[in-house]
Every structure is written in C-alpha cells, then in structure tokens.
Amino acid sequence: MKFEHKMRGNVSFGVNPIGCKQEVNNQIDFVKEQGAYEGPKKVLIIGASSSYGLATRISLAFGANADTIGVSFEKGPKSEKNLGTAGWYNNIYFKQAAEAEGLIAKNFVQDAFSHETKQDVIKYIKEEFGGKVDLVVYSLASSVRTDPDTGERFNSVIKSIDQTVVGPNVNIQKQEFFEHVLEPATEEEIADTVKVMGGEDWQLWMEALKEAGVLEEDVLTVNYSYLGSDLNRPYYGDGTLGQAKADCEVKADNINELLTDINGKATIVVATAVTTKASSVIPFFPVYCMGLYRIMADNGTHETPIMHQDRIYRDMLYGNNAEYDDKGRLRPDSWELDPEVQKEAETLIHTINEDNFTSDKTGYSIFMKEYLNLAGFDVDGYNEAEGEETTLDDLLAL
Ligand code: NAI
C-alpha cells in the first residue's frame, strides 16, 4: 500500500503504520542500548500512545521491565483513505514487542476523562494486573474534555492572556513562514483551558485509584509540565496553557495530601520542548524549536521524547541525578533553560526569516524529521518492501 502524509496546517492526518512500527522499535532499541535500570514494576500511563506518554512506557517496559497499562484515545483503520491515527498503531506494536518479552501490556482505547474508563482500568488492575500499581503517569494532551458529571463539553485554546502577541510562525503544510497575530483569550476560554488541560482529571484519577485500594505503598504519580523561558512566556507560561499547568501544581498538592497515609508522592516533571502532535500546533512554538534545536543539537544536548523520558526515569526519578527546584518540581528542562543556550537560541531566532528558515542554519530539518516520524514517515530503518506489501486487511486484522 502507498501511505500518504496528509496535513491541514500543522495538524498531520496521514499515517504510515509500518513506519510507526519501526519508530516504536527504534525507541525500544534506544532504551535497550542504555541497559537495564531498577524502576517501578506496575505502571499506569494515561495518554500512553504517542510522544511523551509512549516514550515513558517504552523506557519503563524495556529499561525497568515494567508491566504497563496504557490509556489513550485513538482511531483504528476503516478504509484505505482512512487508516486511523498513529497512536493506534503505536499501541499495538508496543504491545506486541512487550508481550514478546513476557511483559504485560494492556491498552484501553477510550476517553480517559470519563468515570467509566477509570472504573474499567481499576477493575482490570484488581482482576488481572496483580491488584496494585506503583507508578501513575499523567501524560494527556487534549483540546476537548467532556465533564464526567455534567456531560458539558469544554474546549482548550492556546492563547495569550491580556496581550496580543505578534511573532514568526510556520505553516508546515504550506512550508510558509508568516507573522502570526495571537489575540488574547477571554475569561471563559481561560477557564475552559484549565478545565481541559489543568489537573482536575489527574486528581480524579488518583482519587478513584486510591478509593479502590489499587495504589501501592510509596506510589509515585507524575504529571508533565512545561515552563519555558522569556522567549515563549508571552504565549505559553503567561498564556492559557500556563494557567492550566499552574492548576496542575495546585492539584499535585491535593494529591500529595490524599496519598499521605500510603506515603505516596505527586511530582510535577517540567519536561523539555519536543516535537509532538500537541506542541506543533502551539503558535510560534515551531520557530522557537527551530532555534533551540539548532543550538542544542550543536551542543550535543538535543533530545527526542525517548531520550528525554529515559533520562527522567533512569537517571532522575529512579536514579541519583534528580534536580528539583524550590517548589519541588523535577527539572530535566535545565538543559533547555541553560542561560547560554537560551541566549544563543534568542540570537538565532531573531535571524530566522522567510528566506532562510528551511536552511541548515536553523533546526528546521530536525524539527521536520521528528514531525514526520510522529506519523511513521521518514523513519530510520523503515522497511519499504514491508510497507508496500501491507494491505488494508493486514491492518484491519491487527
Ligand atoms: P501528545 O498529543 O503526543 O499525546 C497525548 C496523549 O493523550 C495521546 O496518547 C492521546 O491519545 C491521549 N489522549 C488525548 N485525549 C484523550 C482522551 N480523551 N482520553 C484518553 N487519552 C487521550 O502529547 P504530548 O506532547 O506528549 O503531551 C503530553 C504531556 O506532556 C502534556 O501534558 C504536555 O503539556 C506535556 N509537555 C509537552 C511538551 C512538548 O514540548 N510537547 C513539553 C513539556 C510538557
């Protein structure tokens, strides 16, 4: 079959399932090359099918030998024109690889925000997963959430607050560099974004798991945040997403209180900027990444999600090199925020324009390759013959 990469703006639709398989295998190989580490054994990952959640799952399974449950919201194939989403295939190929090594890998492809999903997962933990989990990772990114009690639907928006932000952006589909004007969010939009991307659902998960008695003593739960720097503060840290991330910190305190009697801990992990489905639609962010990646790649510190997450779990959370800030947040983003890196990135970003943005002076090619890899395209080691021989029936039978 011919797999086609399709896009609308910076949103990718096409998928190459065999490329996704190769990408999952490449990430597994990366983790195995680093060797084994002591980590958690029974892990629940909410938002497990792509980027940070998938990388977390791969590191923990293939580095620490963990059994995993992954919750995600993805679509399977329907026709040759509609092959579904990359995360659907990532789930399946991850499961196949993990089971081949004797690990449990259970996928729940359903709405994480609903009460029903939480109860389904709890039932599974009790009946088939040994009764308890010792790590819960919350790595969900979504633009919509249906409130599980009222049925009301909320949309998140990526906007600034109280200021119009003007700056360079890239339309990946059209390969166009343009000036983006971002208007500030309304009060309602701010509140709705916090409702979707804030910590409420994370807390609801932890309350449900605690009440059901499926959390191990000393359980750890983490939530991925982003703080960024002066270069993106106007549209991220000081914007609607920044408000949602601040809410996660409030909810982390609530969860810490909830878990006191079992000595559990909730930790905010401030992760680095990476190319993901979620981050490529943040206005201006692709240009920030192009500047940042060039500098960090030249310094040898640029990381993909698997490199970053493997370092977080292996070296930091379950290793001896954890760096926490004065608010108790884990700070693997210190490489990105290194003042020298930021200074150089800022200088470079100011020189990026419509004539040179795709040149090697910027991190454009790094960003684009990572972007295509998300949907299984341009993947190192891709088996073209296998791709061509794959039929819709093969995919429907997965
Ligand atoms: P992503 O878009 O690659 O993955 C999101 C995951 O959530 C997928 O597994 C998707 O299936 C799942 N999901 C979405 N809606 C769902 C629903 N209703 N029910 C069940 N699953 C659902 O996102 P990415 O970029 O990996 O983000 C994960 C977290 O990491 C987010 O909190 C994000 O803010 C944070 N982060 C991302 C950074 C970046 O540069 N991409 C930087 C630092 C933090």
XYZ file of C-alpha atoms and ligand atoms in Angstrom:
442
model
C 0.000 0.000 0.000
C 1.127 3.567 -0.592
C 0.993 5.564 2.605
C 0.489 9.262 2.182
C 1.365 12.021 4.588
C -1.576 14.429 4.764
C -1.770 17.722 6.612
C -4.034 20.598 7.398
C -1.887 23.473 8.625
C 0.286 21.959 11.351
C -2.032 19.016 12.010
C -0.993 15.727 10.479
C -3.620 13.207 9.266
C -1.860 10.614 7.167
C -0.183 7.665 8.812
C 2.319 5.008 7.822
C 1.577 2.092 10.162
C 4.712 0.174 9.219
C 6.749 3.311 9.810
C 5.088 3.583 13.249
C 6.174 0.013 13.972
C 9.749 0.892 13.012
C 9.662 4.041 15.117
C 8.445 2.088 18.170
C 11.198 -0.474 17.560
C 13.821 2.273 17.195
C 12.772 3.680 20.555
C 12.898 0.226 22.137
C 16.407 -0.261 20.721
C 17.487 3.089 22.135
C 16.345 2.085 25.633
C 17.935 -1.359 25.425
C 21.233 0.195 24.382
C 21.245 2.161 27.651
C 20.921 -1.112 29.631
C 18.542 -2.099 32.413
C 17.663 0.034 35.443
C 15.738 -0.526 38.663
C 12.352 1.146 38.449
C 8.654 0.634 39.026
C 7.076 -2.697 38.172
C 3.379 -1.957 37.647
C 2.650 1.234 35.804
C -0.462 3.045 34.611
C 0.121 5.641 31.884
C -2.738 7.966 30.979
C -2.021 9.331 27.493
C 0.275 6.448 26.508
C 0.046 6.256 22.738
C 2.356 8.970 21.475
C 5.314 11.204 22.241
C 5.938 11.674 25.975
C 3.491 9.011 27.184
C 4.678 6.405 24.690
C 8.337 7.192 25.388
C 7.644 6.831 29.113
C 6.030 3.471 28.528
C 8.883 2.226 26.340
C 11.552 3.319 28.808
C 9.788 1.703 31.767
C 8.969 -1.543 29.949
C 12.246 -2.110 28.160
C 14.527 -0.400 30.684
C 12.914 -1.350 34.001
C 10.951 -4.435 32.952
C 7.640 -2.895 33.986
C 4.201 -4.221 33.167
C 2.139 -1.351 31.800
C -1.434 -0.242 31.265
C -1.839 2.466 28.644
C -4.919 4.655 28.272
C -5.324 6.659 25.073
C -7.848 7.993 22.601
C -7.021 6.840 19.086
C -8.751 5.656 15.945
C -8.220 2.405 14.048
C -8.301 1.835 10.281
C -11.603 1.986 8.364
C -10.610 2.178 4.706
C -7.562 2.813 2.534
C -8.383 6.509 2.707
C -8.889 6.451 6.443
C -6.190 4.425 8.155
C -6.787 5.905 11.598
C -4.195 7.547 13.835
C -0.525 6.847 14.509
C -1.199 6.264 18.203
C -3.481 3.341 17.325
C -0.582 1.544 15.690
C 1.929 2.623 18.344
C -0.278 0.940 20.968
C -0.450 -2.286 19.015
C 3.213 -2.518 18.074
C 4.287 -1.605 21.587
C 2.054 -4.359 22.971
C 3.420 -6.941 20.537
C 7.024 -6.093 21.422
C 6.388 -6.013 25.188
C 4.491 -9.299 25.180
C 7.286 -10.922 23.172
C 9.484 -10.190 26.204
C 6.980 -11.631 28.665
C 5.656 -8.269 29.873
C 2.014 -7.371 30.398
C 0.917 -4.534 28.087
C -2.761 -3.683 28.288
C -4.302 -0.956 26.120
C -7.501 0.907 26.947
C -8.503 2.998 23.943
C -11.259 5.094 25.453
C -11.943 8.507 26.948
C -9.685 8.983 29.974
C -11.911 11.808 31.225
C -14.911 9.543 31.818
C -15.748 7.791 35.103
C -16.333 4.604 33.135
C -12.741 4.401 31.868
C -11.405 4.907 35.366
C -13.610 2.083 36.659
C -12.646 -0.203 33.747
C -8.961 0.337 34.489
C -9.473 -0.234 38.221
C -11.343 -3.482 37.553
C -8.510 -4.649 35.314
C -5.841 -3.752 37.899
C -7.756 -5.712 40.549
C -8.564 -8.743 38.442
C -5.671 -9.124 36.036
C -2.805 -6.799 36.893
C -1.822 -8.059 40.337
C -4.072 -5.680 42.304
C -1.914 -2.550 42.590
C 0.195 -0.051 40.643
C 3.370 1.639 41.903
C 3.546 4.469 39.343
C 0.813 6.531 37.676
C 1.906 8.803 34.810
C -0.433 11.505 33.559
C 0.652 12.491 30.038
C -2.579 13.533 28.439
C -2.873 16.358 25.920
C -6.274 17.157 24.503
C -8.215 20.013 23.009
C -11.573 18.818 24.350
C -12.974 17.347 27.555
C -16.450 16.248 28.444
C -17.139 16.768 32.127
C -17.931 13.298 33.500
C -20.672 14.572 35.832
C -22.492 17.221 33.802
C -21.787 15.999 30.259
C -20.758 19.548 29.349
C -18.064 19.782 26.675
C -15.104 22.139 27.086
C -12.505 23.209 24.518
C -8.977 24.297 25.336
C -7.370 27.135 23.415
C -3.740 28.101 23.085
C -3.835 31.854 23.553
C -2.113 34.665 25.373
C -3.732 36.486 28.275
C -4.305 40.269 28.372
C -1.909 40.927 25.480
C -1.829 40.464 21.725
C 1.298 38.572 20.730
C 2.863 39.048 17.319
C 5.715 36.881 16.088
C 7.017 34.468 13.477
C 5.341 31.120 12.869
C 5.496 28.354 10.294
C 2.685 26.689 8.362
C 4.159 23.213 7.947
C 1.700 22.130 5.248
C 2.422 25.132 3.026
C 6.060 25.462 4.105
C 5.310 29.105 4.787
C 6.937 31.441 7.254
C 4.490 34.097 8.375
C 3.720 36.668 11.012
C 1.246 35.255 13.495
C -1.040 37.528 15.461
C -2.393 35.895 18.573
C -5.317 37.621 20.219
C -5.768 37.226 23.978
C -8.184 34.685 25.398
C -11.484 35.588 27.013
C -12.099 34.746 30.670
C -14.253 31.842 29.557
C -11.546 30.480 27.273
C -9.006 30.652 30.094
C -11.336 28.775 32.451
C -12.173 26.182 29.791
C -8.500 25.543 29.008
C -7.819 24.965 32.694
C -10.797 22.590 32.765
C -9.327 20.551 29.882
C -5.562 20.748 30.401
C -5.400 21.526 34.124
C -5.052 18.975 36.891
C -8.694 18.209 37.690
C -8.796 14.933 35.804
C -5.402 13.847 37.198
C -6.801 14.360 40.698
C -10.000 12.471 39.805
C -7.889 9.541 38.600
C -5.838 9.494 41.803
C -8.961 9.751 43.987
C -10.620 6.875 42.141
C -7.486 4.700 42.290
C -6.954 5.465 45.980
C -10.556 4.779 46.893
C -10.414 1.450 45.070
C -7.294 0.467 47.027
C -5.177 -0.170 43.946
C -2.257 2.120 44.840
C 0.884 0.535 46.271
C 2.542 1.978 49.399
C 5.072 4.652 48.288
C 3.241 5.067 44.979
C 4.542 7.835 42.747
C 2.438 9.853 40.324
C 3.839 12.320 37.816
C 2.360 14.932 35.528
C 4.326 16.527 32.695
C 4.523 20.288 32.652
C 6.275 22.935 30.615
C 7.504 26.270 31.907
C 9.669 27.566 29.077
C 11.577 30.822 29.118
C 11.255 34.534 28.289
C 11.297 33.506 24.618
C 7.911 31.795 24.833
C 6.430 33.152 28.061
C 4.018 35.612 26.381
C 2.136 32.842 24.597
C 2.858 29.846 26.879
C 3.796 30.465 30.517
C 1.734 33.660 30.739
C -0.951 32.262 28.439
C -3.837 29.845 28.783
C -1.639 26.737 28.862
C 0.488 28.305 31.578
C -2.684 28.709 33.651
C -3.559 25.051 33.089
C -0.061 23.984 34.143
C -0.304 26.152 37.277
C -3.556 24.362 38.110
C -1.712 21.020 37.887
C 0.603 22.257 40.635
C -2.362 23.031 42.892
C -3.753 19.567 42.163
C -0.345 17.999 42.902
C -0.611 19.465 46.427
C -4.115 17.995 46.794
C -2.903 14.601 45.594
C 0.053 14.701 47.974
C -2.383 15.215 50.819
C -4.587 12.388 49.529
C -1.640 9.999 49.425
C -0.120 10.848 52.838
C -1.322 7.688 54.574
C 0.266 5.429 51.961
C 3.395 7.578 51.727
C 2.659 8.361 48.099
C 4.017 11.318 46.181
C 2.812 13.512 43.332
C 5.523 15.169 41.298
C 5.385 17.755 38.551
C 8.032 16.973 35.957
C 8.922 20.063 33.954
C 9.857 18.485 30.649
C 11.795 19.929 27.751
C 10.345 21.271 24.481
C 9.937 18.451 21.941
C 8.206 17.997 18.600
C 4.834 16.387 19.229
C 1.321 16.442 17.847
C 0.401 18.781 20.691
C 3.397 21.121 20.521
C 3.427 21.649 16.748
C 0.080 23.453 16.918
C 1.234 25.951 19.560
C 1.598 29.287 17.715
C 5.235 30.438 17.335
C 6.487 27.255 19.024
C 7.836 25.600 15.841
C 10.095 28.624 15.286
C 11.244 28.505 18.911
C 12.028 24.799 18.425
C 13.958 25.511 15.219
C 16.189 27.958 17.043
C 16.529 25.873 20.189
C 17.157 22.553 18.419
C 19.950 24.005 16.258
C 21.818 25.240 19.328
C 21.187 22.116 21.416
C 21.986 19.729 18.563
C 25.296 21.527 18.010
C 25.981 21.236 21.754
C 25.051 17.533 21.742
C 22.158 18.098 24.169
C 19.135 17.973 21.847
C 16.709 15.243 22.944
C 13.756 13.445 21.396
C 10.927 12.265 23.692
C 12.509 8.832 24.187
C 15.898 10.306 25.096
C 14.320 12.769 27.498
C 11.927 10.350 29.188
C 14.546 7.642 29.518
C 16.833 10.147 31.247
C 13.970 11.285 33.509
C 13.202 7.779 34.768
C 16.615 6.126 34.600
C 18.776 8.983 35.908
C 16.383 11.161 37.833
C 13.192 9.667 39.298
C 14.690 6.197 39.847
C 18.353 7.238 39.702
C 20.684 9.531 41.632
C 20.681 12.643 39.454
C 17.308 14.196 40.189
C 17.262 18.014 40.096
C 14.312 19.587 41.950
C 13.521 23.290 42.160
C 12.380 25.172 45.262
C 8.768 24.230 44.505
C 9.615 20.520 44.490
C 9.276 20.170 40.714
C 11.668 17.889 38.860
C 13.681 19.953 36.350
C 15.009 17.878 33.450
C 14.390 21.029 31.377
C 17.578 22.553 32.821
C 19.444 21.774 29.575
C 16.907 23.774 27.567
C 16.843 26.629 30.055
C 20.612 26.900 30.408
C 21.174 30.689 30.108
C 23.854 30.271 27.445
C 21.562 28.019 25.356
C 18.706 30.491 25.676
C 20.925 33.427 24.736
C 22.218 31.689 21.624
C 18.737 30.481 20.686
C 17.375 34.006 21.026
C 20.102 35.435 18.789
C 19.465 32.756 16.186
C 15.666 33.088 16.313
C 15.987 36.800 15.560
C 17.845 35.974 12.335
C 15.287 33.408 11.078
C 13.194 34.713 8.204
C 11.169 33.512 5.226
C 14.286 33.134 3.083
C 16.402 31.054 5.466
C 14.010 29.208 7.786
C 14.472 25.864 5.998
C 18.263 26.155 5.806
C 20.726 24.268 7.993
C 21.363 27.454 9.937
C 18.151 26.589 11.802
C 16.888 23.342 13.320
C 14.183 23.108 10.647
C 15.285 19.735 9.265
C 15.492 18.284 12.794
C 12.004 19.555 13.588
C 10.561 18.309 10.280
C 12.052 14.841 10.586
C 10.713 14.489 14.120
C 7.336 15.798 12.972
C 7.132 13.246 10.145
C 8.358 10.455 12.433
C 5.287 11.032 14.642
C 3.097 9.675 11.838
C 5.534 6.948 10.769
C 7.153 8.835 7.883
C 10.874 9.374 7.247
C 11.668 6.819 9.968
C 15.231 5.460 10.137
C 15.389 1.780 9.172
C 11.934 1.816 7.552
C 11.263 -1.345 5.569
C 9.834 -0.041 2.309
C 9.082 -3.501 0.917
C 7.049 -4.404 4.022
C 5.139 -1.151 3.682
C 4.299 -1.821 0.058
C 3.203 -5.393 0.758
C 0.920 -4.376 3.626
C -2.776 -4.427 2.756
C -5.788 -2.847 4.406
C -6.841 -6.327 5.531
C -3.489 -6.750 7.314
C -4.118 -3.518 9.192
C -7.741 -4.359 9.969
C -6.572 -7.679 11.403
C -4.108 -6.112 13.854
P 0.515 14.001 22.503
O -0.555 14.721 21.778
O 1.642 13.421 21.730
O -0.131 12.794 23.367
C -1.311 12.959 24.078
C -1.824 11.635 24.571
O -3.087 11.852 25.207
C -2.083 10.598 23.459
O -1.748 9.313 23.939
C -3.597 10.686 23.250
O -4.195 9.510 22.740
C -4.025 10.920 24.688
N -5.380 11.476 24.806
C -5.849 12.663 24.341
N -7.157 12.804 24.667
C -7.513 11.685 25.357
C -8.705 11.239 25.977
N -9.819 11.974 25.963
N -8.701 10.020 26.566
C -7.593 9.248 26.580
N -6.413 9.640 26.045
C -6.377 10.839 25.439
O 1.039 14.999 23.648
P 2.460 15.294 24.309
O 3.073 16.446 23.625
O 3.233 14.048 24.510
O 1.988 15.865 25.729
C 1.839 15.090 26.890
C 2.036 15.982 28.108
O 3.379 16.482 28.113
C 1.111 17.213 28.121
O 0.711 17.479 29.437
C 2.043 18.323 27.642
O 1.643 19.603 28.075
C 3.348 17.881 28.311
N 4.554 18.506 27.767
C 4.775 18.547 26.408
C 5.884 19.191 25.911
C 6.124 19.264 24.433
O 7.034 20.007 24.011
N 5.393 18.506 23.631
C 6.863 19.826 26.803
C 6.597 19.625 28.205
C 5.456 19.016 28.656
